[in-house]
Amino acid sequence: MTILLKNVSVRTAMTAVGESIGCTWRFSDGKLVFTAIPGATKGPRAPRGGSGGPAQPSDTEARLENLLSAPLTLDLNDAPIENTFQLMAEILGGTLEMDESLRGKMITIESTGHPTRDLLDRLCHMAECRWELVPRTVPIFRIRKP
């Protein structure tokens, strides 16, 4: 996914991001919350595997692999790291679990068309943390101190 917006309001930018991942957004208790739009797709889906032969990845694992490999453009200036990781969790269709010690850090990054996985690695390098994605029906996106 690539979204390039210039000279637009935050509301317009968040609406564009939300629509691109099949979500609406709102603020709730000081947090940015994305909610899936019923019937909307969030990204490429892998075909369901058949019986027999080698083990096939689950639909969730295949979808996550597609999303992690997809190119993503992100341009942030002094953005709260928790909001950035929450956005990444929403893009991946998961829930965020993040070490409290990381909250309050600010991040500045400009990345154009790099795989989402590489962007996550770069964000974690900058924030001195590591990321893990646990494939479940609703994946868990974990951010921890090393």
mmCIF file of N, CA and C in Angstrom:
data_model
loop_
_atom_site.group_PDB
_atom_site.id
_atom_site.type_symbol
_atom_site.label_atom_id
_atom_site.label_comp_id
_atom_site.label_asym_id
_atom_site.label_seq_id
_atom_site.Cartn_x
_atom_site.Cartn_y
_atom_site.Cartn_z
ATOM 1 N N MET A 1 0.851 -1.162 0.000
ATOM 2 C CA MET A 1 0.000 0.000 0.000
ATOM 3 C C MET A 1 0.896 1.224 0.000
ATOM 4 N N THR A 2 0.555 2.182 -0.813
ATOM 5 C CA THR A 2 1.254 3.458 -0.825
ATOM 6 C C THR A 2 0.215 4.560 -0.762
ATOM 7 N N ILE A 3 0.406 5.456 0.180
ATOM 8 C CA ILE A 3 -0.479 6.609 0.293
ATOM 9 C C ILE A 3 0.412 7.836 0.363
ATOM 10 N N LEU A 4 0.242 8.743 -0.573
ATOM 11 C CA LEU A 4 1.003 9.985 -0.571
ATOM 12 C C LEU A 4 0.000 11.128 -0.571
ATOM 13 N N LEU A 5 0.002 11.870 0.502
ATOM 14 C CA LEU A 5 -0.897 13.012 0.638
ATOM 15 C C LEU A 5 -0.075 14.223 1.033
ATOM 16 N N LYS A 6 -0.343 15.347 0.410
ATOM 17 C CA LYS A 6 0.362 16.578 0.751
ATOM 18 C C LYS A 6 -0.657 17.668 1.017
ATOM 19 N N ASN A 7 -0.352 18.467 2.035
ATOM 20 C CA ASN A 7 -1.187 19.619 2.369
ATOM 21 C C ASN A 7 -2.654 19.258 2.578
ATOM 22 N N VAL A 8 -2.885 18.175 3.345
ATOM 23 C CA VAL A 8 -4.252 17.789 3.686
ATOM 24 C C VAL A 8 -4.368 17.743 5.206
ATOM 25 N N SER A 9 -5.578 17.765 5.690
ATOM 26 C CA SER A 9 -5.796 17.686 7.137
ATOM 27 C C SER A 9 -5.509 16.267 7.621
ATOM 28 N N VAL A 10 -5.261 16.140 8.915
ATOM 29 C CA VAL A 10 -5.062 14.818 9.515
ATOM 30 C C VAL A 10 -6.309 13.971 9.294
ATOM 31 N N ARG A 11 -7.482 14.585 9.409
ATOM 32 C CA ARG A 11 -8.737 13.856 9.189
ATOM 33 C C ARG A 11 -8.768 13.238 7.787
ATOM 34 N N THR A 12 -8.374 13.988 6.779
ATOM 35 C CA THR A 12 -8.356 13.480 5.409
ATOM 36 C C THR A 12 -7.347 12.347 5.270
ATOM 37 N N ALA A 13 -6.166 12.513 5.862
ATOM 38 C CA ALA A 13 -5.128 11.480 5.784
ATOM 39 C C ALA A 13 -5.594 10.192 6.459
ATOM 40 N N MET A 14 -6.181 10.302 7.643
ATOM 41 C CA MET A 14 -6.618 9.109 8.360
ATOM 42 C C MET A 14 -7.769 8.426 7.635
ATOM 43 N N THR A 15 -8.638 9.197 7.023
ATOM 44 C CA THR A 15 -9.722 8.611 6.242
ATOM 45 C C THR A 15 -9.158 7.833 5.059
ATOM 46 N N ALA A 16 -8.145 8.385 4.390
ATOM 47 C CA ALA A 16 -7.516 7.694 3.262
ATOM 48 C C ALA A 16 -6.869 6.389 3.712
ATOM 49 N N VAL A 17 -6.153 6.420 4.828
ATOM 50 C CA VAL A 17 -5.527 5.204 5.356
ATOM 51 C C VAL A 17 -6.602 4.188 5.722
ATOM 52 N N GLY A 18 -7.608 4.635 6.444
ATOM 53 C CA GLY A 18 -8.672 3.726 6.855
ATOM 54 C C GLY A 18 -9.370 3.073 5.678
ATOM 55 N N GLU A 19 -9.739 3.863 4.683
ATOM 56 C CA GLU A 19 -10.424 3.315 3.519
ATOM 57 C C GLU A 19 -9.540 2.334 2.765
ATOM 58 N N SER A 20 -8.231 2.589 2.736
ATOM 59 C CA SER A 20 -7.328 1.706 1.994
ATOM 60 C C SER A 20 -7.179 0.340 2.654
ATOM 61 N N ILE A 21 -7.496 0.238 3.953
ATOM 62 C CA ILE A 21 -7.409 -1.053 4.638
ATOM 63 C C ILE A 21 -8.789 -1.565 5.047
ATOM 64 N N GLY A 22 -9.835 -0.966 4.492
ATOM 65 C CA GLY A 22 -11.190 -1.426 4.754
ATOM 66 C C GLY A 22 -11.699 -1.086 6.137
ATOM 67 N N CYS A 23 -11.328 0.100 6.638
ATOM 68 C CA CYS A 23 -11.696 0.492 8.002
ATOM 69 C C CYS A 23 -12.234 1.915 8.051
ATOM 70 N N THR A 24 -12.933 2.191 9.138
ATOM 71 C CA THR A 24 -13.246 3.564 9.506
ATOM 72 C C THR A 24 -12.381 3.884 10.718
ATOM 73 N N TRP A 25 -12.285 5.156 11.086
ATOM 74 C CA TRP A 25 -11.463 5.519 12.239
ATOM 75 C C TRP A 25 -12.195 6.516 13.108
ATOM 76 N N ARG A 26 -11.756 6.560 14.373
ATOM 77 C CA ARG A 26 -12.296 7.517 15.336
ATOM 78 C C ARG A 26 -11.304 7.617 16.485
ATOM 79 N N PHE A 27 -11.430 8.670 17.281
ATOM 80 C CA PHE A 27 -10.657 8.796 18.508
ATOM 81 C C PHE A 27 -11.526 8.301 19.651
ATOM 82 N N SER A 28 -10.940 7.536 20.560
ATOM 83 C CA SER A 28 -11.650 7.044 21.730
ATOM 84 C C SER A 28 -10.678 6.978 22.894
ATOM 85 N N ASP A 29 -10.973 7.674 23.963
ATOM 86 C CA ASP A 29 -10.112 7.690 25.155
ATOM 87 C C ASP A 29 -8.670 8.042 24.805
ATOM 88 N N GLY A 30 -8.491 9.014 23.933
ATOM 89 C CA GLY A 30 -7.158 9.466 23.565
ATOM 90 C C GLY A 30 -6.427 8.543 22.616
ATOM 91 N N LYS A 31 -7.117 7.547 22.054
ATOM 92 C CA LYS A 31 -6.481 6.603 21.140
ATOM 93 C C LYS A 31 -7.153 6.682 19.781
ATOM 94 N N LEU A 32 -6.363 6.415 18.759
ATOM 95 C CA LEU A 32 -6.886 6.323 17.410
ATOM 96 C C LEU A 32 -7.338 4.885 17.205
ATOM 97 N N VAL A 33 -8.613 4.680 16.893
ATOM 98 C CA VAL A 33 -9.175 3.343 16.763
ATOM 99 C C VAL A 33 -9.683 3.154 15.342
ATOM 100 N N PHE A 34 -9.221 2.091 14.686
ATOM 101 C CA PHE A 34 -9.724 1.719 13.377
ATOM 102 C C PHE A 34 -10.697 0.562 13.568
ATOM 103 N N THR A 35 -11.821 0.593 12.851
ATOM 104 C CA THR A 35 -12.826 -0.460 12.929
ATOM 105 C C THR A 35 -13.079 -0.977 11.523
ATOM 106 N N ALA A 36 -13.056 -2.304 11.384
ATOM 107 C CA ALA A 36 -13.271 -2.911 10.071
ATOM 108 C C ALA A 36 -14.665 -2.586 9.552
ATOM 109 N N ILE A 37 -14.744 -2.309 8.262
ATOM 110 C CA ILE A 37 -16.019 -2.095 7.592
ATOM 111 C C ILE A 37 -16.528 -3.471 7.179
ATOM 112 N N PRO A 38 -17.727 -3.887 7.635
ATOM 113 C CA PRO A 38 -18.230 -5.215 7.272
ATOM 114 C C PRO A 38 -18.227 -5.415 5.760
ATOM 115 N N GLY A 39 -17.670 -6.546 5.336
ATOM 116 C CA GLY A 39 -17.624 -6.872 3.918
ATOM 117 C C GLY A 39 -16.448 -6.296 3.168
ATOM 118 N N ALA A 40 -15.687 -5.397 3.787
ATOM 119 C CA ALA A 40 -14.524 -4.806 3.116
ATOM 120 C C ALA A 40 -13.342 -5.754 3.226
ATOM 121 N N THR A 41 -12.466 -5.714 2.242
ATOM 122 C CA THR A 41 -11.260 -6.540 2.287
ATOM 123 C C THR A 41 -10.115 -5.704 2.801
ATOM 124 N N LYS A 42 -9.194 -6.358 3.531
ATOM 125 C CA LYS A 42 -8.057 -5.657 4.119
ATOM 126 C C LYS A 42 -6.775 -5.912 3.356
ATOM 127 N N GLY A 43 -6.791 -6.752 2.395
ATOM 128 C CA GLY A 43 -5.557 -7.048 1.683
ATOM 129 C C GLY A 43 -5.702 -8.347 0.926
ATOM 130 N N PRO A 44 -4.624 -8.746 0.221
ATOM 131 C CA PRO A 44 -4.698 -9.948 -0.582
ATOM 132 C C PRO A 44 -4.961 -11.172 0.287
ATOM 133 N N ARG A 45 -5.788 -12.074 -0.197
ATOM 134 C CA ARG A 45 -6.070 -13.321 0.513
ATOM 135 C C ARG A 45 -5.467 -14.463 -0.287
ATOM 136 N N ALA A 46 -4.894 -15.399 0.414
ATOM 137 C CA ALA A 46 -4.340 -16.575 -0.245
ATOM 138 C C ALA A 46 -5.461 -17.581 -0.474
ATOM 139 N N PRO A 47 -5.366 -18.381 -1.560
ATOM 140 C CA PRO A 47 -6.385 -19.396 -1.764
ATOM 141 C C PRO A 47 -6.323 -20.438 -0.652
ATOM 142 N N ARG A 48 -7.463 -20.996 -0.315
ATOM 143 C CA ARG A 48 -7.532 -22.020 0.731
ATOM 144 C C ARG A 48 -6.879 -23.287 0.204
ATOM 145 N N GLY A 49 -6.019 -23.902 1.022
ATOM 146 C CA GLY A 49 -5.305 -25.118 0.622
ATOM 147 C C GLY A 49 -6.229 -26.323 0.600
ATOM 148 N N GLY A 50 -5.865 -27.329 -0.212
ATOM 149 C CA GLY A 50 -6.641 -28.558 -0.297
ATOM 150 C C GLY A 50 -6.114 -29.588 0.685
ATOM 151 N N SER A 51 -6.717 -30.772 0.659
ATOM 152 C CA SER A 51 -6.252 -31.829 1.550
ATOM 153 C C SER A 51 -5.145 -32.604 0.857
ATOM 154 N N GLY A 52 -4.303 -33.258 1.654
ATOM 155 C CA GLY A 52 -3.200 -34.032 1.112
ATOM 156 C C GLY A 52 -2.030 -33.151 0.755
ATOM 157 N N GLY A 53 -0.901 -33.765 0.479
ATOM 158 C CA GLY A 53 0.291 -33.012 0.111
ATOM 159 C C GLY A 53 0.912 -32.337 1.314
ATOM 160 N N PRO A 54 1.912 -31.486 1.075
ATOM 161 C CA PRO A 54 2.585 -30.818 2.188
ATOM 162 C C PRO A 54 1.633 -29.870 2.912
ATOM 163 N N ALA A 55 1.947 -29.621 4.170
ATOM 164 C CA ALA A 55 1.124 -28.716 4.975
ATOM 165 C C ALA A 55 1.087 -27.336 4.338
ATOM 166 N N GLN A 56 -0.087 -26.752 4.313
ATOM 167 C CA GLN A 56 -0.282 -25.422 3.741
ATOM 168 C C GLN A 56 -0.409 -24.412 4.877
ATOM 169 N N PRO A 57 0.089 -23.189 4.678
ATOM 170 C CA PRO A 57 -0.106 -22.184 5.724
ATOM 171 C C PRO A 57 -1.590 -21.867 5.856
ATOM 172 N N SER A 58 -1.990 -21.495 7.060
ATOM 173 C CA SER A 58 -3.384 -21.121 7.275
ATOM 174 C C SER A 58 -3.691 -19.866 6.470
ATOM 175 N N ASP A 59 -4.984 -19.600 6.289
ATOM 176 C CA ASP A 59 -5.384 -18.373 5.596
ATOM 177 C C ASP A 59 -4.791 -17.156 6.291
ATOM 178 N N THR A 60 -4.812 -17.164 7.632
ATOM 179 C CA THR A 60 -4.281 -16.027 8.389
ATOM 180 C C THR A 60 -2.791 -15.863 8.136
ATOM 181 N N GLU A 61 -2.033 -16.967 8.196
ATOM 182 C CA GLU A 61 -0.588 -16.886 7.970
ATOM 183 C C GLU A 61 -0.273 -16.402 6.559
ATOM 184 N N ALA A 62 -0.995 -16.922 5.572
ATOM 185 C CA ALA A 62 -0.760 -16.516 4.186
ATOM 186 C C ALA A 62 -1.106 -15.041 3.984
ATOM 187 N N ARG A 63 -2.217 -14.601 4.580
ATOM 188 C CA ARG A 63 -2.612 -13.192 4.452
ATOM 189 C C ARG A 63 -1.571 -12.292 5.098
ATOM 190 N N LEU A 64 -1.087 -12.687 6.292
ATOM 191 C CA LEU A 64 -0.076 -11.886 6.975
ATOM 192 C C LEU A 64 1.212 -11.827 6.171
ATOM 193 N N GLU A 65 1.605 -12.942 5.588
ATOM 194 C CA GLU A 65 2.826 -12.947 4.774
ATOM 195 C C GLU A 65 2.671 -12.001 3.585
ATOM 196 N N ASN A 66 1.499 -12.011 2.950
ATOM 197 C CA ASN A 66 1.247 -11.088 1.835
ATOM 198 C C ASN A 66 1.338 -9.638 2.293
ATOM 199 N N LEU A 67 0.743 -9.338 3.448
ATOM 200 C CA LEU A 67 0.767 -7.966 3.958
ATOM 201 C C LEU A 67 2.173 -7.543 4.366
ATOM 202 N N LEU A 68 2.947 -8.457 4.965
ATOM 203 C CA LEU A 68 4.317 -8.126 5.379
ATOM 204 C C LEU A 68 5.232 -7.915 4.183
ATOM 205 N N SER A 69 4.922 -8.563 3.067
ATOM 206 C CA SER A 69 5.739 -8.418 1.856
ATOM 207 C C SER A 69 5.315 -7.228 1.004
ATOM 208 N N ALA A 70 4.122 -6.719 1.238
ATOM 209 C CA ALA A 70 3.590 -5.619 0.422
ATOM 210 C C ALA A 70 4.375 -4.332 0.659
ATOM 211 N N PRO A 71 4.623 -3.562 -0.410
ATOM 212 C CA PRO A 71 5.325 -2.286 -0.240
ATOM 213 C C PRO A 71 4.445 -1.275 0.495
ATOM 214 N N LEU A 72 5.085 -0.502 1.356
ATOM 215 C CA LEU A 72 4.379 0.489 2.161
ATOM 216 C C LEU A 72 5.198 1.768 2.185
ATOM 217 N N THR A 73 4.542 2.885 2.068
ATOM 218 C CA THR A 73 5.196 4.186 2.160
ATOM 219 C C THR A 73 4.700 4.875 3.417
ATOM 220 N N LEU A 74 5.645 5.362 4.202
ATOM 221 C CA LEU A 74 5.306 6.010 5.462
ATOM 222 C C LEU A 74 6.198 7.224 5.626
ATOM 223 N N ASP A 75 5.604 8.365 5.900
ATOM 224 C CA ASP A 75 6.343 9.607 6.105
ATOM 225 C C ASP A 75 5.783 10.268 7.359
ATOM 226 N N LEU A 76 6.534 10.162 8.461
ATOM 227 C CA LEU A 76 6.082 10.692 9.745
ATOM 228 C C LEU A 76 7.130 11.624 10.318
ATOM 229 N N ASN A 77 6.676 12.676 10.967
ATOM 230 C CA ASN A 77 7.577 13.628 11.605
ATOM 231 C C ASN A 77 7.133 13.816 13.052
ATOM 232 N N ASP A 78 7.962 13.376 13.989
ATOM 233 C CA ASP A 78 7.664 13.467 15.423
ATOM 234 C C ASP A 78 6.298 12.877 15.770
ATOM 235 N N ALA A 79 6.057 11.663 15.302
ATOM 236 C CA ALA A 79 4.803 10.964 15.602
ATOM 237 C C ALA A 79 5.000 10.079 16.832
ATOM 238 N N PRO A 80 4.003 9.991 17.701
ATOM 239 C CA PRO A 80 4.114 9.096 18.857
ATOM 240 C C PRO A 80 4.262 7.648 18.387
ATOM 241 N N ILE A 81 5.255 6.958 18.935
ATOM 242 C CA ILE A 81 5.536 5.588 18.499
ATOM 243 C C ILE A 81 4.337 4.671 18.732
ATOM 244 N N GLU A 82 3.586 4.901 19.820
ATOM 245 C CA GLU A 82 2.440 4.024 20.076
ATOM 246 C C GLU A 82 1.374 4.187 18.996
ATOM 247 N N ASN A 83 1.182 5.387 18.477
ATOM 248 C CA ASN A 83 0.225 5.590 17.382
ATOM 249 C C ASN A 83 0.717 4.928 16.103
ATOM 250 N N THR A 84 2.026 5.007 15.880
ATOM 251 C CA THR A 84 2.614 4.398 14.688
ATOM 252 C C THR A 84 2.437 2.888 14.727
ATOM 253 N N PHE A 85 2.753 2.266 15.865
ATOM 254 C CA PHE A 85 2.601 0.817 15.973
ATOM 255 C C PHE A 85 1.126 0.408 15.967
ATOM 256 N N GLN A 86 0.240 1.239 16.503
ATOM 257 C CA GLN A 86 -1.190 0.937 16.444
ATOM 258 C C GLN A 86 -1.660 0.935 14.991
ATOM 259 N N LEU A 87 -1.190 1.896 14.212
ATOM 260 C CA LEU A 87 -1.531 1.937 12.793
ATOM 261 C C LEU A 87 -1.023 0.685 12.085
ATOM 262 N N MET A 88 0.211 0.271 12.398
ATOM 263 C CA MET A 88 0.766 -0.930 11.768
ATOM 264 C C MET A 88 -0.060 -2.160 12.155
ATOM 265 N N ALA A 89 -0.474 -2.246 13.408
ATOM 266 C CA ALA A 89 -1.310 -3.371 13.843
ATOM 267 C C ALA A 89 -2.621 -3.390 13.062
ATOM 268 N N GLU A 90 -3.205 -2.221 12.862
ATOM 269 C CA GLU A 90 -4.462 -2.141 12.118
ATOM 270 C C GLU A 90 -4.263 -2.534 10.658
ATOM 271 N N ILE A 91 -3.168 -2.106 10.060
ATOM 272 C CA ILE A 91 -2.868 -2.485 8.674
ATOM 273 C C ILE A 91 -2.770 -4.000 8.562
ATOM 274 N N LEU A 92 -2.183 -4.632 9.585
ATOM 275 C CA LEU A 92 -2.018 -6.084 9.592
ATOM 276 C C LEU A 92 -3.260 -6.814 10.101
ATOM 277 N N GLY A 93 -4.283 -6.065 10.491
ATOM 278 C CA GLY A 93 -5.528 -6.672 10.940
ATOM 279 C C GLY A 93 -5.433 -7.307 12.311
ATOM 280 N N GLY A 94 -4.522 -6.814 13.137
ATOM 281 C CA GLY A 94 -4.315 -7.411 14.454
ATOM 282 C C GLY A 94 -4.531 -6.444 15.590
ATOM 283 N N THR A 95 -4.264 -6.936 16.791
ATOM 284 C CA THR A 95 -4.319 -6.107 17.985
ATOM 285 C C THR A 95 -2.897 -5.859 18.462
ATOM 286 N N LEU A 96 -2.682 -4.729 19.075
ATOM 287 C CA LEU A 96 -1.347 -4.321 19.513
ATOM 288 C C LEU A 96 -1.126 -4.655 20.978
ATOM 289 N N GLU A 97 0.011 -5.278 21.263
ATOM 290 C CA GLU A 97 0.522 -5.437 22.625
ATOM 291 C C GLU A 97 1.890 -4.769 22.624
ATOM 292 N N MET A 98 2.063 -3.728 23.425
ATOM 293 C CA MET A 98 3.310 -2.965 23.403
ATOM 294 C C MET A 98 3.801 -2.712 24.817
ATOM 295 N N ASP A 99 5.113 -2.874 25.031
ATOM 296 C CA ASP A 99 5.708 -2.559 26.328
ATOM 297 C C ASP A 99 5.418 -1.110 26.688
ATOM 298 N N GLU A 100 4.953 -0.898 27.900
ATOM 299 C CA GLU A 100 4.634 0.449 28.378
ATOM 300 C C GLU A 100 5.847 1.372 28.332
ATOM 301 N N SER A 101 7.047 0.815 28.503
ATOM 302 C CA SER A 101 8.253 1.648 28.537
ATOM 303 C C SER A 101 8.520 2.351 27.209
ATOM 304 N N LEU A 102 7.882 1.899 26.137
ATOM 305 C CA LEU A 102 8.082 2.523 24.826
ATOM 306 C C LEU A 102 7.164 3.725 24.608
ATOM 307 N N ARG A 103 6.108 3.812 25.382
ATOM 308 C CA ARG A 103 5.140 4.904 25.203
ATOM 309 C C ARG A 103 5.817 6.252 25.426
ATOM 310 N N GLY A 104 5.386 7.231 24.653
ATOM 311 C CA GLY A 104 5.930 8.580 24.786
ATOM 312 C C GLY A 104 7.103 8.866 23.861
ATOM 313 N N LYS A 105 7.684 7.813 23.256
ATOM 314 C CA LYS A 105 8.770 8.042 22.298
ATOM 315 C C LYS A 105 8.177 8.621 21.019
ATOM 316 N N MET A 106 8.940 9.487 20.386
ATOM 317 C CA MET A 106 8.509 10.090 19.123
ATOM 318 C C MET A 106 9.372 9.514 18.003
ATOM 319 N N ILE A 107 8.789 9.415 16.826
ATOM 320 C CA ILE A 107 9.491 8.808 15.696
ATOM 321 C C ILE A 107 9.374 9.708 14.474
ATOM 322 N N THR A 108 10.470 9.815 13.743
ATOM 323 C CA THR A 108 10.484 10.506 12.456
ATOM 324 C C THR A 108 11.043 9.523 11.443
ATOM 325 N N ILE A 109 10.290 9.287 10.390
ATOM 326 C CA ILE A 109 10.716 8.312 9.392
ATOM 327 C C ILE A 109 10.154 8.700 8.032
ATOM 328 N N GLU A 110 10.948 8.474 7.014
ATOM 329 C CA GLU A 110 10.497 8.633 5.630
ATOM 330 C C GLU A 110 10.925 7.379 4.894
ATOM 331 N N SER A 111 9.957 6.610 4.455
ATOM 332 C CA SER A 111 10.225 5.340 3.792
ATOM 333 C C SER A 111 9.249 5.202 2.636
ATOM 334 N N THR A 112 9.775 4.953 1.454
ATOM 335 C CA THR A 112 8.940 4.902 0.261
ATOM 336 C C THR A 112 9.017 3.536 -0.402
ATOM 337 N N GLY A 113 7.897 2.827 -0.418
ATOM 338 C CA GLY A 113 7.773 1.594 -1.177
ATOM 339 C C GLY A 113 8.575 0.410 -0.678
ATOM 340 N N HIS A 114 8.934 0.392 0.590
ATOM 341 C CA HIS A 114 9.668 -0.747 1.139
ATOM 342 C C HIS A 114 8.684 -1.785 1.672
ATOM 343 N N PRO A 115 9.074 -3.065 1.685
ATOM 344 C CA PRO A 115 8.182 -4.074 2.259
ATOM 345 C C PRO A 115 7.819 -3.713 3.703
ATOM 346 N N THR A 116 6.593 -3.984 4.069
ATOM 347 C CA THR A 116 6.114 -3.669 5.413
ATOM 348 C C THR A 116 7.026 -4.277 6.472
ATOM 349 N N ARG A 117 7.484 -5.506 6.244
ATOM 350 C CA ARG A 117 8.386 -6.182 7.185
ATOM 351 C C ARG A 117 9.644 -5.343 7.422
ATOM 352 N N ASP A 118 10.242 -4.816 6.343
ATOM 353 C CA ASP A 118 11.458 -4.003 6.469
ATOM 354 C C ASP A 118 11.172 -2.702 7.216
ATOM 355 N N LEU A 119 10.017 -2.127 6.965
ATOM 356 C CA LEU A 119 9.635 -0.897 7.659
ATOM 357 C C LEU A 119 9.471 -1.154 9.160
ATOM 358 N N LEU A 120 8.863 -2.275 9.517
ATOM 359 C CA LEU A 120 8.733 -2.640 10.935
ATOM 360 C C LEU A 120 10.106 -2.837 11.577
ATOM 361 N N ASP A 121 11.017 -3.491 10.850
ATOM 362 C CA ASP A 121 12.384 -3.666 11.365
ATOM 363 C C ASP A 121 13.033 -2.309 11.618
ATOM 364 N N ARG A 122 12.857 -1.400 10.680
ATOM 365 C CA ARG A 122 13.461 -0.065 10.810
ATOM 366 C C ARG A 122 12.856 0.709 11.983
ATOM 367 N N LEU A 123 11.532 0.666 12.116
ATOM 368 C CA LEU A 123 10.872 1.337 13.241
ATOM 369 C C LEU A 123 11.371 0.781 14.573
ATOM 370 N N CYS A 124 11.485 -0.536 14.660
ATOM 371 C CA CYS A 124 11.943 -1.146 15.911
ATOM 372 C C CYS A 124 13.413 -0.844 16.176
ATOM 373 N N HIS A 125 14.220 -0.760 15.141
ATOM 374 C CA HIS A 125 15.625 -0.382 15.343
ATOM 375 C C HIS A 125 15.695 1.025 15.942
ATOM 376 N N MET A 126 14.881 1.925 15.409
ATOM 377 C CA MET A 126 14.872 3.306 15.894
ATOM 378 C C MET A 126 14.344 3.398 17.328
ATOM 379 N N ALA A 127 13.371 2.565 17.676
ATOM 380 C CA ALA A 127 12.752 2.612 19.004
ATOM 381 C C ALA A 127 13.417 1.653 19.994
ATOM 382 N N GLU A 128 14.456 0.949 19.529
ATOM 383 C CA GLU A 128 15.172 -0.024 20.364
ATOM 384 C C GLU A 128 14.215 -1.069 20.935
ATOM 385 N N CYS A 129 13.502 -1.720 20.018
ATOM 386 C CA CYS A 129 12.577 -2.769 20.414
ATOM 387 C C CYS A 129 12.602 -3.852 19.341
ATOM 388 N N ARG A 130 11.774 -4.857 19.505
ATOM 389 C CA ARG A 130 11.628 -5.888 18.481
ATOM 390 C C ARG A 130 10.138 -6.154 18.292
ATOM 391 N N TRP A 131 9.781 -6.671 17.129
ATOM 392 C CA TRP A 131 8.377 -6.942 16.854
ATOM 393 C C TRP A 131 8.170 -8.424 16.597
ATOM 394 N N GLU A 132 6.959 -8.859 16.854
ATOM 395 C CA GLU A 132 6.566 -10.242 16.624
ATOM 396 C C GLU A 132 5.100 -10.224 16.216
ATOM 397 N N LEU A 133 4.760 -11.055 15.265
ATOM 398 C CA LEU A 133 3.376 -11.160 14.822
ATOM 399 C C LEU A 133 2.919 -12.589 15.075
ATOM 400 N N VAL A 134 1.944 -12.752 15.944
ATOM 401 C CA VAL A 134 1.429 -14.072 16.296
ATOM 402 C C VAL A 134 0.175 -14.321 15.466
ATOM 403 N N PRO A 135 0.249 -15.274 14.510
ATOM 404 C CA PRO A 135 -0.910 -15.502 13.641
ATOM 405 C C PRO A 135 -2.025 -16.236 14.381
ATOM 406 N N ARG A 136 -3.108 -15.556 14.583
ATOM 407 C CA ARG A 136 -4.331 -16.119 15.164
ATOM 408 C C ARG A 136 -5.484 -15.589 14.326
ATOM 409 N N THR A 137 -6.692 -15.970 14.675
ATOM 410 C CA THR A 137 -7.849 -15.450 13.944
ATOM 411 C C THR A 137 -7.790 -13.930 13.916
ATOM 412 N N VAL A 138 -7.519 -13.318 15.072
ATOM 413 C CA VAL A 138 -7.179 -11.897 15.138
ATOM 414 C C VAL A 138 -5.716 -11.871 15.569
ATOM 415 N N PRO A 139 -4.803 -11.608 14.636
ATOM 416 C CA PRO A 139 -3.373 -11.669 14.960
ATOM 417 C C PRO A 139 -2.989 -10.709 16.086
ATOM 418 N N ILE A 140 -1.950 -11.087 16.819
ATOM 419 C CA ILE A 140 -1.411 -10.240 17.882
ATOM 420 C C ILE A 140 -0.091 -9.669 17.388
ATOM 421 N N PHE A 141 0.019 -8.362 17.394
ATOM 422 C CA PHE A 141 1.224 -7.644 16.977
ATOM 423 C C PHE A 141 1.917 -7.183 18.250
ATOM 424 N N ARG A 142 3.032 -7.849 18.620
ATOM 425 C CA ARG A 142 3.728 -7.558 19.874
ATOM 426 C C ARG A 142 4.970 -6.718 19.632
ATOM 427 N N ILE A 143 5.124 -5.694 20.458
ATOM 428 C CA ILE A 143 6.310 -4.843 20.443
ATOM 429 C C ILE A 143 6.918 -4.935 21.835
ATOM 430 N N ARG A 144 8.173 -5.384 21.901
ATOM 431 C CA ARG A 144 8.835 -5.597 23.190
ATOM 432 C C ARG A 144 10.238 -5.020 23.171
ATOM 433 N N LYS A 145 10.716 -4.705 24.357
ATOM 434 C CA LYS A 145 12.122 -4.340 24.515
ATOM 435 C C LYS A 145 12.933 -5.619 24.330
ATOM 436 N N PRO A 146 14.147 -5.508 23.761
ATOM 437 C CA PRO A 146 14.970 -6.720 23.557
ATOM 438 C C PRO A 146 15.363 -7.371 24.871
#
